[in-house]
């Protein structure tokens, strides 16, 4: 029987990062996947990133993960969303060539030292004395392991719905994983069902783009990865297009609600609230006159287009009718029909923050098996599961990011403390500290972890250290250099279109104006002329949001101090307003010794912690 330190099941976005991380940390890893050629397949939309999702990709990159590099290699349109808004809510997004992305990821996996790839289906999970021991595959091979990471995506008992047609599979023409579901149930896990879906793909030759709005990429595209050389980065920028549904489209769909698997009871799983099918949109928002349809190329050759916004499981004839009612798609030829897919998942409240299961030592879950949706959420969980599996083998403490450290920390904390009854998607609004957790500073926040773990290479880390030194030097200049309201300074400010100053002040206060930019900074303070573009970006953001950032840091320090507060052994939770019955029951059952321990209990929210802290202080004052 062959033995590995870590076995990863599934070659999707979670599985790739889950396998690469421990292999790069020196562990012997086996990646088991149904089809090797489908490693890294983009099952749904041909894009990586977006609002909040871009944050996750850049955090994965800072840890030494692969998703950002693959995106830069396969990207065919790069855009920064919300670019005119504040840096905390901007999001990088790239259309990708789905074929090139997949081939890139497969090549990386097959060329990574310590990583073995095998095309087999896991049928049974082997557990001995409450600890993971290995797996048995459909080829009757048994593999021993110290840690097992399941990244099964939509394959566990996957069922696809094309109108009334039901097909078993995790993706079209790919087998479902049935026996692994039963194996998990035999081990005591309760499986639940979720649903997601995809849209039809259209032959490019049959699209009339003249009837659509063109959506070009950025004029000066920025790479996703900090490791990509910005000077040589010059991707092909293919346009996307926007069209809209209309009253006729809606009438066609509504008149066929009785044939929609979503409404007939054929589909039992809960679908994604924030990325619903078109029939679900019309059911929930019947008065809305139109919906966006983003027409996106799937490859560099642009032979097929993805209709983002038209996910559906309606019968094929209905799909054809409603697509033909949309401007520019009147003669569209459908190459692949849309469908919905149901699959098994496990409540993430079964997990520790390390993504290891509470029930079985050495068993980790990552990706859609934990109830998430999206490539980026999956990859973020994958890299953390891979890192923590390797650390566990070495007898080290897991890496658990706090909510103020990373979007990855917000994602995992939400999952394991709250659970989910619908596919979970990341948003910037989920983070309480989004001014600190920006895309642009992900590398500065997390590179230390990646390098210390041995995943992020020395050359990149040296570059990060140099960037930090530049930023610190720049902030020192801004804070320690003062200007006085003389004729020369005010004339310069007036020439820049800036308000004159009336009193002596640090340059930081001028640089922090919302109207101030890089060019103006270089005129006001020529000593910045040799600073890198990345450093100048950080310096201006820090200057502009100085007070807000300091306030958030103070809040975080206060929170850390609060979490160390001890809870009296005889503390009464019953009767405290604002605490739900469920939270009270859990607190009384586990009797946490500190507020931090209470915060680690599944379902105990930050708001509940605040309430308990207040009542502990009230009790102290009374005594």
Coordinates of C-alpha atoms in Angstrom, one line a residue:
X1 CA 0.0 0.0 0.0
X2 CA 1.4 3.4 -1.0
X3 CA 1.7 6.0 1.7
X4 CA 1.5 9.8 1.4
X5 CA 1.6 12.6 3.9
X6 CA -1.4 14.3 2.4
X7 CA -4.1 13.1 0.0
X8 CA -6.3 15.6 -1.8
X9 CA -9.5 14.4 -3.5
X10 CA -10.6 16.6 -6.4
X11 CA -8.7 18.6 -9.0
X12 CA -10.8 21.8 -9.1
X13 CA -9.8 25.2 -7.8
X14 CA -9.8 24.1 -4.2
X15 CA -8.0 20.9 -4.9
X16 CA -5.2 22.5 -6.8
X17 CA -4.3 24.9 -4.0
X18 CA -4.8 22.2 -1.4
X19 CA -2.3 20.0 -3.2
X20 CA 0.3 22.6 -4.2
X21 CA 0.7 24.2 -0.7
X22 CA 1.7 21.1 1.3
X23 CA 3.9 19.8 -1.6
X24 CA 5.8 23.1 -1.6
X25 CA 6.1 22.8 2.1
X26 CA 8.0 19.5 1.6
X27 CA 5.2 17.0 2.1
X28 CA 4.6 14.0 -0.1
X29 CA 1.2 14.7 -1.7
X30 CA -1.2 12.6 -3.8
X31 CA -3.9 14.4 -5.9
X32 CA -6.7 12.1 -6.9
X33 CA -9.0 13.3 -9.6
X34 CA -11.5 11.8 -12.0
X35 CA -10.0 13.3 -15.2
X36 CA -6.5 14.6 -15.2
X37 CA -7.3 16.8 -18.3
X38 CA -10.0 18.6 -16.3
X39 CA -7.7 19.8 -13.5
X40 CA -8.5 23.5 -13.1
X41 CA -11.5 23.4 -15.3
X42 CA -13.7 26.5 -15.1
X43 CA -17.1 24.8 -14.8
X44 CA -19.2 27.9 -15.1
X45 CA -18.2 31.5 -16.0
X46 CA -14.9 32.2 -17.8
X47 CA -13.6 34.7 -15.3
X48 CA -11.6 35.0 -12.1
X49 CA -12.0 37.7 -9.5
X50 CA -14.5 40.4 -9.1
X51 CA -15.7 42.4 -6.1
X52 CA -14.3 40.8 -2.9
X53 CA -13.4 37.7 -4.9
X54 CA -10.4 39.6 -6.3
X55 CA -9.3 40.2 -2.7
X56 CA -9.3 36.4 -2.1
X57 CA -7.2 35.8 -5.3
X58 CA -4.6 38.3 -4.2
X59 CA -4.5 36.9 -0.7
X60 CA -3.9 33.4 -2.2
X61 CA -1.1 34.9 -4.3
X62 CA 0.5 36.5 -1.2
X63 CA 0.6 33.1 0.5
X64 CA 2.3 31.6 -2.6
X65 CA -0.8 30.1 -4.3
X66 CA -1.2 29.6 -8.0
X67 CA -4.6 31.1 -9.0
X68 CA -3.3 34.7 -9.7
X69 CA -0.4 33.5 -11.8
X70 CA -2.7 31.2 -13.8
X71 CA -5.1 34.1 -14.4
X72 CA -2.3 36.4 -15.6
X73 CA -1.2 33.6 -18.0
X74 CA -4.7 32.9 -19.4
X75 CA -6.3 36.3 -19.0
X76 CA -8.0 37.8 -22.1
X77 CA -9.5 40.9 -20.5
X78 CA -8.5 42.6 -17.3
X79 CA -10.6 45.2 -15.5
X80 CA -10.7 46.9 -12.1
X81 CA -14.3 47.1 -10.9
X82 CA -15.3 50.2 -8.9
X83 CA -12.1 51.9 -9.9
X84 CA -13.7 55.3 -9.3
X85 CA -14.7 54.4 -5.8
X86 CA -12.5 54.0 -2.7
X87 CA -9.7 51.4 -2.6
X88 CA -11.5 49.2 -0.1
X89 CA -14.3 48.3 -2.5
X90 CA -12.4 48.0 -5.7
X91 CA -12.1 44.5 -7.2
X92 CA -9.9 43.1 -9.9
X93 CA -11.6 40.8 -12.5
X94 CA -10.2 39.0 -15.5
X95 CA -11.9 37.1 -18.3
X96 CA -9.9 33.9 -18.8
X97 CA -9.3 31.6 -21.7
X98 CA -10.8 28.5 -20.0
X99 CA -8.7 26.1 -22.1
X100 CA -5.4 27.8 -21.4
X101 CA -6.2 28.2 -17.7
X102 CA -6.9 24.5 -17.4
X103 CA -3.8 23.5 -19.3
X104 CA -1.6 25.8 -17.2
X105 CA -2.9 24.4 -13.9
X106 CA -2.5 20.8 -15.1
X107 CA 1.0 21.5 -16.2
X108 CA 1.9 23.1 -12.8
X109 CA 0.5 20.1 -10.9
X110 CA 2.3 17.6 -13.0
X111 CA 5.6 19.4 -12.6
X112 CA 5.5 20.2 -8.9
X113 CA 8.0 18.3 -6.8
X114 CA 6.5 16.1 -4.1
X115 CA 3.1 16.1 -5.9
X116 CA 1.8 12.9 -7.5
X117 CA -1.3 13.0 -9.7
X118 CA -3.5 10.0 -10.2
X119 CA -6.8 9.5 -12.2
X120 CA -9.0 7.6 -9.8
X121 CA -12.3 8.0 -8.0
X122 CA -12.3 7.7 -4.2
X123 CA -15.0 5.3 -3.0
X124 CA -14.2 4.9 0.7
X125 CA -12.6 6.9 3.5
X126 CA -10.6 4.8 5.9
X127 CA -10.7 5.9 9.5
X128 CA -9.0 4.2 12.5
X129 CA -9.5 5.1 16.1
X130 CA -11.1 8.4 15.2
X131 CA -8.2 9.4 12.9
X132 CA -7.9 9.4 9.1
X133 CA -5.9 6.5 7.8
X134 CA -6.4 6.4 4.1
X135 CA -8.7 6.0 1.1
X136 CA -9.8 3.2 -1.2
X137 CA -10.5 4.0 -4.9
X138 CA -12.7 2.6 -7.7
X139 CA -9.6 0.8 -9.0
X140 CA -9.4 -1.0 -5.7
X141 CA -6.2 0.8 -4.8
X142 CA -5.7 1.7 -1.2
X143 CA -3.5 4.7 -0.1
X144 CA -2.4 5.4 3.4
X145 CA -2.2 9.0 4.6
X146 CA -1.8 11.3 7.6
X147 CA -4.2 13.9 6.3
X148 CA -7.0 13.8 3.8
X149 CA -8.5 16.9 2.1
X150 CA -11.9 16.5 0.4
X151 CA -12.5 19.1 -2.4
X152 CA -15.3 17.4 -4.2
X153 CA -17.0 20.4 -5.8
X154 CA -20.4 19.5 -7.3
X155 CA -19.6 15.8 -7.8
X156 CA -20.9 14.2 -4.6
X157 CA -24.1 12.5 -5.9
X158 CA -24.3 15.2 -8.6
X159 CA -27.5 15.4 -10.6
X160 CA -27.9 17.7 -13.6
X161 CA -31.2 19.1 -14.7
X162 CA -31.9 20.0 -18.4
X163 CA -35.7 20.7 -18.1
X164 CA -37.3 17.4 -17.3
X165 CA -34.1 15.5 -18.2
X166 CA -32.1 14.4 -15.2
X167 CA -28.5 13.2 -15.7
X168 CA -26.1 11.9 -13.1
X169 CA -22.8 13.7 -13.1
X170 CA -20.7 16.4 -11.4
X171 CA -20.3 18.2 -14.7
X172 CA -21.7 17.5 -18.1
X173 CA -20.4 14.1 -19.4
X174 CA -18.4 13.6 -16.1
X175 CA -19.3 10.9 -13.6
X176 CA -20.8 11.7 -10.2
X177 CA -19.0 10.6 -7.0
X178 CA -21.6 8.4 -5.2
X179 CA -19.8 6.1 -2.9
X180 CA -17.8 8.8 -1.1
X181 CA -21.1 10.4 0.0
X182 CA -22.1 7.0 1.5
X183 CA -18.7 6.7 3.1
X184 CA -19.1 10.1 4.8
X185 CA -22.6 9.2 6.0
X186 CA -21.3 5.9 7.4
X187 CA -18.7 8.0 9.4
X188 CA -21.6 10.0 10.9
X189 CA -21.7 13.1 8.7
X190 CA -25.1 14.5 7.7
X191 CA -25.2 15.5 4.1
X192 CA -27.4 18.2 2.7
X193 CA -28.1 19.4 -0.8
X194 CA -27.3 22.6 -2.7
X195 CA -27.9 23.7 -6.2
X196 CA -26.0 25.8 -8.7
X197 CA -26.3 26.2 -12.4
X198 CA -24.7 27.5 -15.6
X199 CA -25.9 29.2 -18.8
X200 CA -26.0 28.3 -22.5
X201 CA -22.9 28.9 -24.7
X202 CA -23.3 30.5 -28.0
X203 CA -21.5 30.1 -31.4
X204 CA -19.8 33.5 -31.9
X205 CA -20.6 33.5 -35.6
X206 CA -24.3 33.7 -34.9
X207 CA -24.1 36.8 -32.6
X208 CA -24.9 40.3 -33.8
X209 CA -22.6 42.4 -31.6
X210 CA -23.7 45.6 -33.3
X211 CA -26.9 45.5 -31.2
X212 CA -25.0 45.3 -28.0
X213 CA -23.0 47.7 -25.8
X214 CA -19.2 47.0 -25.9
X215 CA -17.4 46.6 -22.6
X216 CA -13.6 46.9 -23.2
X217 CA -10.9 46.0 -20.8
X218 CA -8.7 48.6 -19.0
X219 CA -6.4 50.7 -21.1
X220 CA -3.5 49.9 -18.8
X221 CA -4.3 46.4 -17.5
X222 CA -2.8 45.4 -14.1
X223 CA -1.8 41.8 -13.4
X224 CA -3.3 39.8 -10.6
X225 CA -0.1 38.4 -9.2
X226 CA 2.5 40.4 -7.4
X227 CA 5.0 37.9 -9.0
X228 CA 4.0 38.9 -12.6
X229 CA 6.4 41.4 -14.1
X230 CA 4.3 44.6 -14.7
X231 CA 6.8 45.9 -17.2
X232 CA 6.3 43.0 -19.6
X233 CA 2.6 42.3 -18.8
X234 CA 0.7 43.1 -22.0
X235 CA -2.3 40.8 -22.4
X236 CA -4.7 40.7 -25.3
X237 CA -7.7 42.7 -24.2
X238 CA -10.8 41.1 -25.9
X239 CA -14.0 43.0 -25.5
X240 CA -17.1 41.8 -23.7
X241 CA -20.6 42.9 -24.5
X242 CA -23.8 43.9 -22.7
X243 CA -27.3 43.2 -23.8
X244 CA -30.6 43.0 -21.9
X245 CA -33.6 40.8 -21.5
X246 CA -37.0 42.4 -22.3
X247 CA -40.7 42.0 -21.9
X248 CA -40.9 39.3 -24.6
X249 CA -38.1 37.4 -22.9
X250 CA -39.9 37.6 -19.6
X251 CA -43.2 36.5 -21.0
X252 CA -41.6 33.4 -22.6
X253 CA -39.9 32.4 -19.4
X254 CA -42.9 33.1 -17.1
X255 CA -45.3 31.2 -19.4
X256 CA -43.0 28.2 -18.9
X257 CA -42.7 28.3 -15.1
X258 CA -44.7 25.1 -15.0
X259 CA -41.9 23.4 -16.9
X260 CA -39.1 24.8 -14.7
X261 CA -37.4 22.1 -12.6
X262 CA -36.8 24.8 -10.0
X263 CA -40.6 25.2 -9.5
X264 CA -42.0 21.7 -10.2
X265 CA -40.3 20.1 -7.2
X266 CA -37.7 18.3 -9.4
X267 CA -34.9 20.4 -7.8
X268 CA -34.7 20.1 -4.0
X269 CA -31.3 21.9 -3.3
X270 CA -31.2 25.5 -2.4
X271 CA -29.6 27.8 -5.1
X272 CA -27.3 30.8 -4.8
X273 CA -29.2 33.9 -3.7
X274 CA -26.7 36.3 -5.3
X275 CA -26.3 34.5 -8.6
X276 CA -29.8 33.2 -9.3
X277 CA -31.1 31.6 -12.5
X278 CA -33.1 33.8 -14.9
X279 CA -36.3 32.0 -14.0
X280 CA -35.6 32.6 -10.3
X281 CA -35.0 36.3 -10.9
X282 CA -38.3 36.7 -12.8
X283 CA -40.1 34.9 -10.0
X284 CA -38.7 37.0 -7.3
X285 CA -38.6 40.3 -9.2
X286 CA -41.7 40.1 -11.5
X287 CA -41.9 43.9 -12.1
X288 CA -38.4 44.4 -13.2
X289 CA -38.5 45.5 -16.9
X290 CA -35.1 44.0 -17.9
X291 CA -32.0 42.2 -16.7
X292 CA -28.4 42.6 -17.8
X293 CA -26.8 39.9 -20.0
X294 CA -23.0 40.0 -20.1
X295 CA -21.8 38.3 -23.3
X296 CA -18.3 37.0 -22.5
X297 CA -15.7 35.2 -24.7
X298 CA -14.6 31.8 -23.4
X299 CA -11.2 31.6 -25.1
X300 CA -8.7 33.8 -26.9
X301 CA -10.1 32.6 -30.2
X302 CA -13.6 33.8 -29.1
X303 CA -15.5 31.1 -30.9
X304 CA -18.0 30.6 -28.0
X305 CA -19.6 33.2 -25.7
X306 CA -20.9 32.7 -22.2
X307 CA -24.2 34.5 -21.4
X308 CA -23.5 35.7 -17.9
X309 CA -26.9 36.4 -16.2
X310 CA -28.9 33.7 -18.0
X311 CA -28.2 30.7 -15.9
X312 CA -31.1 28.3 -16.3
X313 CA -32.4 24.8 -16.1
X314 CA -35.4 25.4 -18.3
X315 CA -36.1 22.9 -21.1
X316 CA -34.0 23.2 -24.3
X317 CA -36.8 24.6 -26.5
X318 CA -37.6 27.3 -23.9
X319 CA -33.9 28.2 -23.7
X320 CA -33.8 28.7 -27.5
X321 CA -36.9 30.8 -27.5
X322 CA -36.0 33.2 -24.7
X323 CA -32.4 33.6 -25.9
X324 CA -33.6 34.4 -29.5
X325 CA -35.8 37.2 -28.0
X326 CA -32.7 39.1 -26.7
X327 CA -31.2 41.8 -28.9
X328 CA -28.1 40.5 -30.7
X329 CA -29.1 36.9 -30.1
X330 CA -32.0 36.6 -32.5
X331 CA -30.1 34.1 -34.6
X332 CA -27.9 32.6 -31.9
X333 CA -26.9 29.0 -32.2
X334 CA -26.6 27.2 -28.9
X335 CA -23.5 25.1 -28.7
X336 CA -24.1 24.0 -25.1
X337 CA -27.4 24.3 -23.2
X338 CA -27.6 25.6 -19.7
X339 CA -28.4 23.3 -16.8
X340 CA -28.7 23.2 -13.0
X341 CA -26.8 20.8 -10.8
X342 CA -27.6 19.5 -7.3
X343 CA -24.9 18.1 -5.1
X344 CA -24.1 17.1 -1.5
X345 CA -22.4 19.3 1.0
X346 CA -21.7 19.3 4.7
X347 CA -22.5 22.1 7.1
X348 CA -19.2 23.9 7.7
X349 CA -20.1 24.2 11.4
X350 CA -18.7 20.6 11.5
X351 CA -15.3 22.2 11.0
X352 CA -12.7 23.9 13.1
X353 CA -11.2 27.2 11.9
X354 CA -8.3 25.2 10.5
X355 CA -10.9 23.4 8.2
X356 CA -10.2 20.1 9.9
X357 CA -13.4 18.3 10.9
X358 CA -14.3 18.2 14.6
X359 CA -15.3 14.5 14.4
X360 CA -12.3 12.9 12.6
X361 CA -8.7 14.0 13.2
X362 CA -6.7 14.6 10.0
X363 CA -9.8 15.0 7.8
X364 CA -10.2 18.4 6.1
X365 CA -12.9 19.9 3.8
X366 CA -12.4 22.7 1.3
X367 CA -14.6 24.3 -1.4
X368 CA -18.2 23.6 -2.3
X369 CA -18.4 20.7 0.1
X370 CA -18.4 23.4 2.7
X371 CA -21.4 25.2 1.1
X372 CA -19.5 27.9 -0.8
X373 CA -19.9 29.0 -4.4
X374 CA -17.2 30.5 -6.7
X375 CA -13.8 29.5 -7.8
X376 CA -12.1 32.1 -5.6
X377 CA -13.8 31.0 -2.3
X378 CA -12.9 27.4 -3.2
X379 CA -9.2 28.2 -3.8
X380 CA -9.0 30.2 -0.7
X381 CA -10.2 27.3 1.4
X382 CA -8.0 24.9 -0.5
X383 CA -4.8 26.7 0.3
X384 CA -5.7 27.0 4.0
X385 CA -6.7 23.4 4.2
X386 CA -3.4 22.4 2.5
X387 CA -1.3 24.6 4.8
X388 CA -3.0 23.4 7.9
X389 CA -2.8 19.7 6.9
X390 CA 0.9 20.1 6.5
X391 CA 1.3 21.9 9.8
X392 CA -0.7 19.3 11.6
X393 CA 1.6 16.5 10.3
X394 CA 4.5 18.5 11.8
X395 CA 2.7 18.9 15.1
X396 CA 2.5 22.6 14.7
X397 CA -0.4 25.0 15.4
X398 CA -2.7 25.8 12.5
X399 CA -2.7 29.2 10.8
X400 CA -6.1 30.8 11.4
X401 CA -6.5 34.3 10.1
X402 CA -8.5 36.7 12.2
X403 CA -11.3 38.8 10.6
X404 CA -9.0 41.8 10.7
X405 CA -6.2 40.0 9.0
X406 CA -7.6 38.7 5.7
X407 CA -10.8 38.1 3.7
X408 CA -9.8 34.5 4.0
X409 CA -10.3 34.9 7.7
X410 CA -13.8 36.4 7.2
X411 CA -14.7 33.6 4.8
X412 CA -13.7 30.8 7.1
X413 CA -15.0 32.4 10.2
X414 CA -18.4 33.0 8.6
X415 CA -18.6 29.4 7.5
X416 CA -17.5 27.6 10.6
X417 CA -19.4 29.8 13.1
X418 CA -22.6 30.5 11.2
X419 CA -22.9 27.7 8.7
X420 CA -25.0 28.2 5.6
X421 CA -28.3 27.1 4.1
X422 CA -27.4 28.5 0.6
X423 CA -24.3 28.7 -1.5
X424 CA -22.1 31.2 0.3
X425 CA -20.5 34.0 -1.7
X426 CA -17.9 36.6 -0.5
X427 CA -18.7 40.3 -0.5
X428 CA -16.7 43.3 0.7
X429 CA -19.7 44.1 3.0
X430 CA -19.0 40.9 4.9
X431 CA -15.8 42.4 6.3
X432 CA -15.9 44.8 9.3
X433 CA -12.4 46.0 8.5
X434 CA -12.4 46.4 4.7
X435 CA -10.4 49.6 4.8
X436 CA -7.5 47.6 6.2
X437 CA -8.2 44.5 4.0
X438 CA -7.7 46.0 0.6
X439 CA -6.6 44.2 -2.6
X440 CA -3.7 46.5 -3.0
X441 CA -2.1 45.6 0.4
X442 CA -2.8 41.8 0.4
X443 CA 0.9 41.0 -0.4
X444 CA 2.0 43.3 2.5
X445 CA -0.5 41.6 4.9
X446 CA 0.2 38.0 4.2
X447 CA 3.6 37.6 2.5
X448 CA 5.3 36.9 5.8
X449 CA 3.1 33.8 6.3
X450 CA 3.7 32.6 2.8
X451 CA 7.5 32.9 3.0
X452 CA 7.7 31.5 6.5
X453 CA 5.8 28.4 5.3
X454 CA 8.1 28.0 2.4
X455 CA 5.4 28.5 -0.3
X456 CA 6.3 32.1 -1.3
X457 CA 9.8 32.2 -2.9
X458 CA 12.7 34.2 -1.6
X459 CA 12.9 36.5 -4.7
X460 CA 9.3 37.6 -4.3
X461 CA 9.7 38.1 -0.5
X462 CA 12.8 40.3 -1.0
X463 CA 10.6 42.4 -3.4
X464 CA 7.9 42.7 -0.7
X465 CA 10.5 43.7 1.9
X466 CA 11.9 46.4 -0.5
X467 CA 8.3 47.6 -1.0
X468 CA 7.8 47.9 2.8
X469 CA 11.0 49.8 3.2
X470 CA 9.9 52.3 0.5
X471 CA 6.5 52.8 2.0
X472 CA 7.9 53.3 5.5
X473 CA 10.5 55.8 4.1
X474 CA 7.7 57.6 2.2
X475 CA 5.4 57.9 5.2
X476 CA 8.3 59.2 7.2
X477 CA 8.8 61.9 4.6
X478 CA 5.1 62.8 4.6
X479 CA 4.9 62.9 8.4
X480 CA 8.1 64.7 9.1
X481 CA 8.2 67.3 6.2
X482 CA 6.3 70.5 6.8
X483 CA 5.3 73.2 4.4
X484 CA 4.4 76.8 5.2
X485 CA 1.9 79.0 3.4
X486 CA 4.4 81.0 1.5
X487 CA 3.9 82.4 -2.0
X488 CA 5.9 79.6 -3.7
X489 CA 3.9 76.7 -2.1
X490 CA 0.5 78.3 -2.6
X491 CA 1.3 79.2 -6.2
X492 CA 2.3 75.5 -6.8
X493 CA -0.9 74.3 -5.2
X494 CA -3.0 76.7 -7.2
X495 CA -1.3 75.5 -10.4
X496 CA -2.2 72.0 -9.4
X497 CA -5.8 73.0 -8.9
X498 CA -5.5 72.5 -5.1
X499 CA -6.7 74.7 -2.3
X500 CA -4.1 77.0 -0.8
X501 CA -2.9 76.3 2.8
X502 CA -3.4 78.8 5.6
X503 CA -1.1 77.4 8.2
X504 CA 2.0 75.2 8.5
X505 CA 1.3 71.5 8.1
X506 CA 2.8 68.1 7.3
X507 CA 2.8 67.2 3.6
X508 CA 0.7 64.2 4.6
X509 CA -2.3 66.4 5.1
X510 CA -2.0 67.8 1.6
X511 CA -1.2 64.3 0.1
X512 CA -4.3 63.0 1.9
X513 CA -6.7 65.2 -0.1
X514 CA -9.1 63.2 -2.3
X515 CA -8.1 65.5 -5.2
X516 CA -4.4 64.7 -4.8
X517 CA -2.6 62.1 -7.0
X518 CA 0.8 60.7 -7.9
X519 CA 1.8 63.5 -10.3
X520 CA 1.0 66.2 -7.8
X521 CA 2.9 64.4 -5.1
X522 CA 6.0 64.3 -7.3
X523 CA 5.8 68.0 -7.9
X524 CA 5.2 68.8 -4.2
X525 CA 7.9 66.4 -3.0
X526 CA 10.5 65.6 -5.7
X527 CA 12.2 63.2 -3.3
X528 CA 9.5 60.6 -4.3
X529 CA 10.7 60.5 -8.0
X530 CA 12.6 57.3 -7.6
X531 CA 9.8 55.5 -5.6
X532 CA 8.1 52.5 -7.3
X533 CA 4.6 52.7 -8.6
X534 CA 3.4 50.2 -5.9
X535 CA 5.0 52.2 -3.1
X536 CA 3.5 55.5 -4.3
X537 CA 0.0 53.9 -4.4
X538 CA 0.3 52.7 -0.8
X539 CA 1.7 56.0 0.4
X540 CA -1.2 58.0 -1.1
X541 CA -3.8 55.6 0.2
X542 CA -2.3 55.6 3.7
X543 CA -2.2 59.4 3.6
X544 CA -5.8 59.7 2.4
X545 CA -7.3 57.3 4.9
X546 CA -4.8 57.9 7.7
X547 CA -7.4 58.7 10.4
X548 CA -9.9 56.0 9.4
X549 CA -7.1 53.4 9.3
X550 CA -5.9 54.4 12.7
X551 CA -9.4 54.3 14.1
X552 CA -9.9 50.7 12.7
X553 CA -6.6 49.7 14.2
X554 CA -7.7 51.0 17.6
X555 CA -10.9 49.1 17.3
X556 CA -9.0 45.9 16.5
X557 CA -6.7 46.4 19.5
X558 CA -9.8 47.0 21.7
X559 CA -11.3 43.8 20.3
X560 CA -8.2 41.7 21.0
X561 CA -8.1 43.1 24.6
X562 CA -11.8 42.3 25.0
X563 CA -11.5 38.7 23.8
X564 CA -9.1 38.0 26.6
X565 CA -11.7 38.9 29.2
X566 CA -12.6 36.0 31.5
X567 CA -16.2 34.9 31.9
X568 CA -17.2 34.1 35.5
X569 CA -17.9 30.4 36.1
X570 CA -21.3 31.1 37.4
X571 CA -22.2 33.6 34.7
X572 CA -25.9 33.5 33.8
X573 CA -26.7 33.7 30.1
X574 CA -30.5 33.2 30.4
X575 CA -32.5 36.4 30.3
X576 CA -29.8 38.5 28.6
X577 CA -31.6 40.6 25.9
X578 CA -30.1 40.0 22.4
X579 CA -28.9 36.5 23.0
X580 CA -30.9 33.9 21.0
X581 CA -32.1 30.7 22.6
X582 CA -29.6 28.8 20.4
X583 CA -26.7 30.9 21.5
X584 CA -27.7 30.6 25.2
X585 CA -27.9 26.8 25.0
X586 CA -24.5 26.5 23.4
X587 CA -22.9 28.8 25.9
X588 CA -24.4 27.0 28.8
X589 CA -23.4 23.6 27.4
X590 CA -19.7 24.6 26.7
X591 CA -19.2 27.1 29.5
X592 CA -16.3 29.0 27.7
X593 CA -13.7 30.4 30.1
X594 CA -13.0 33.6 28.1
X595 CA -14.8 35.7 25.5
X596 CA -12.3 34.4 22.9
X597 CA -13.3 30.8 23.7
X598 CA -17.0 31.9 23.4
X599 CA -16.3 33.5 20.0
X600 CA -14.9 30.1 18.8
X601 CA -18.2 28.3 19.4
X602 CA -20.2 27.7 16.2
X603 CA -23.0 30.2 15.9
X604 CA -21.9 32.7 18.6
X605 CA -21.8 35.9 16.7
X606 CA -19.6 39.0 17.2
X607 CA -22.7 40.9 18.3
X608 CA -23.4 38.3 21.0
X609 CA -19.8 38.7 22.2
X610 CA -20.3 42.4 22.6
X611 CA -23.5 41.9 24.6
X612 CA -21.8 39.3 26.9
X613 CA -18.9 41.7 27.4
X614 CA -21.2 44.5 28.4
X615 CA -23.0 42.3 30.9
X616 CA -19.8 41.1 32.4
X617 CA -18.7 44.7 33.0
X618 CA -22.2 45.5 34.5
X619 CA -21.8 42.6 36.9
X620 CA -18.3 43.8 37.9
X621 CA -19.6 47.3 38.6
X622 CA -22.4 46.0 40.8
X623 CA -20.0 43.9 42.8

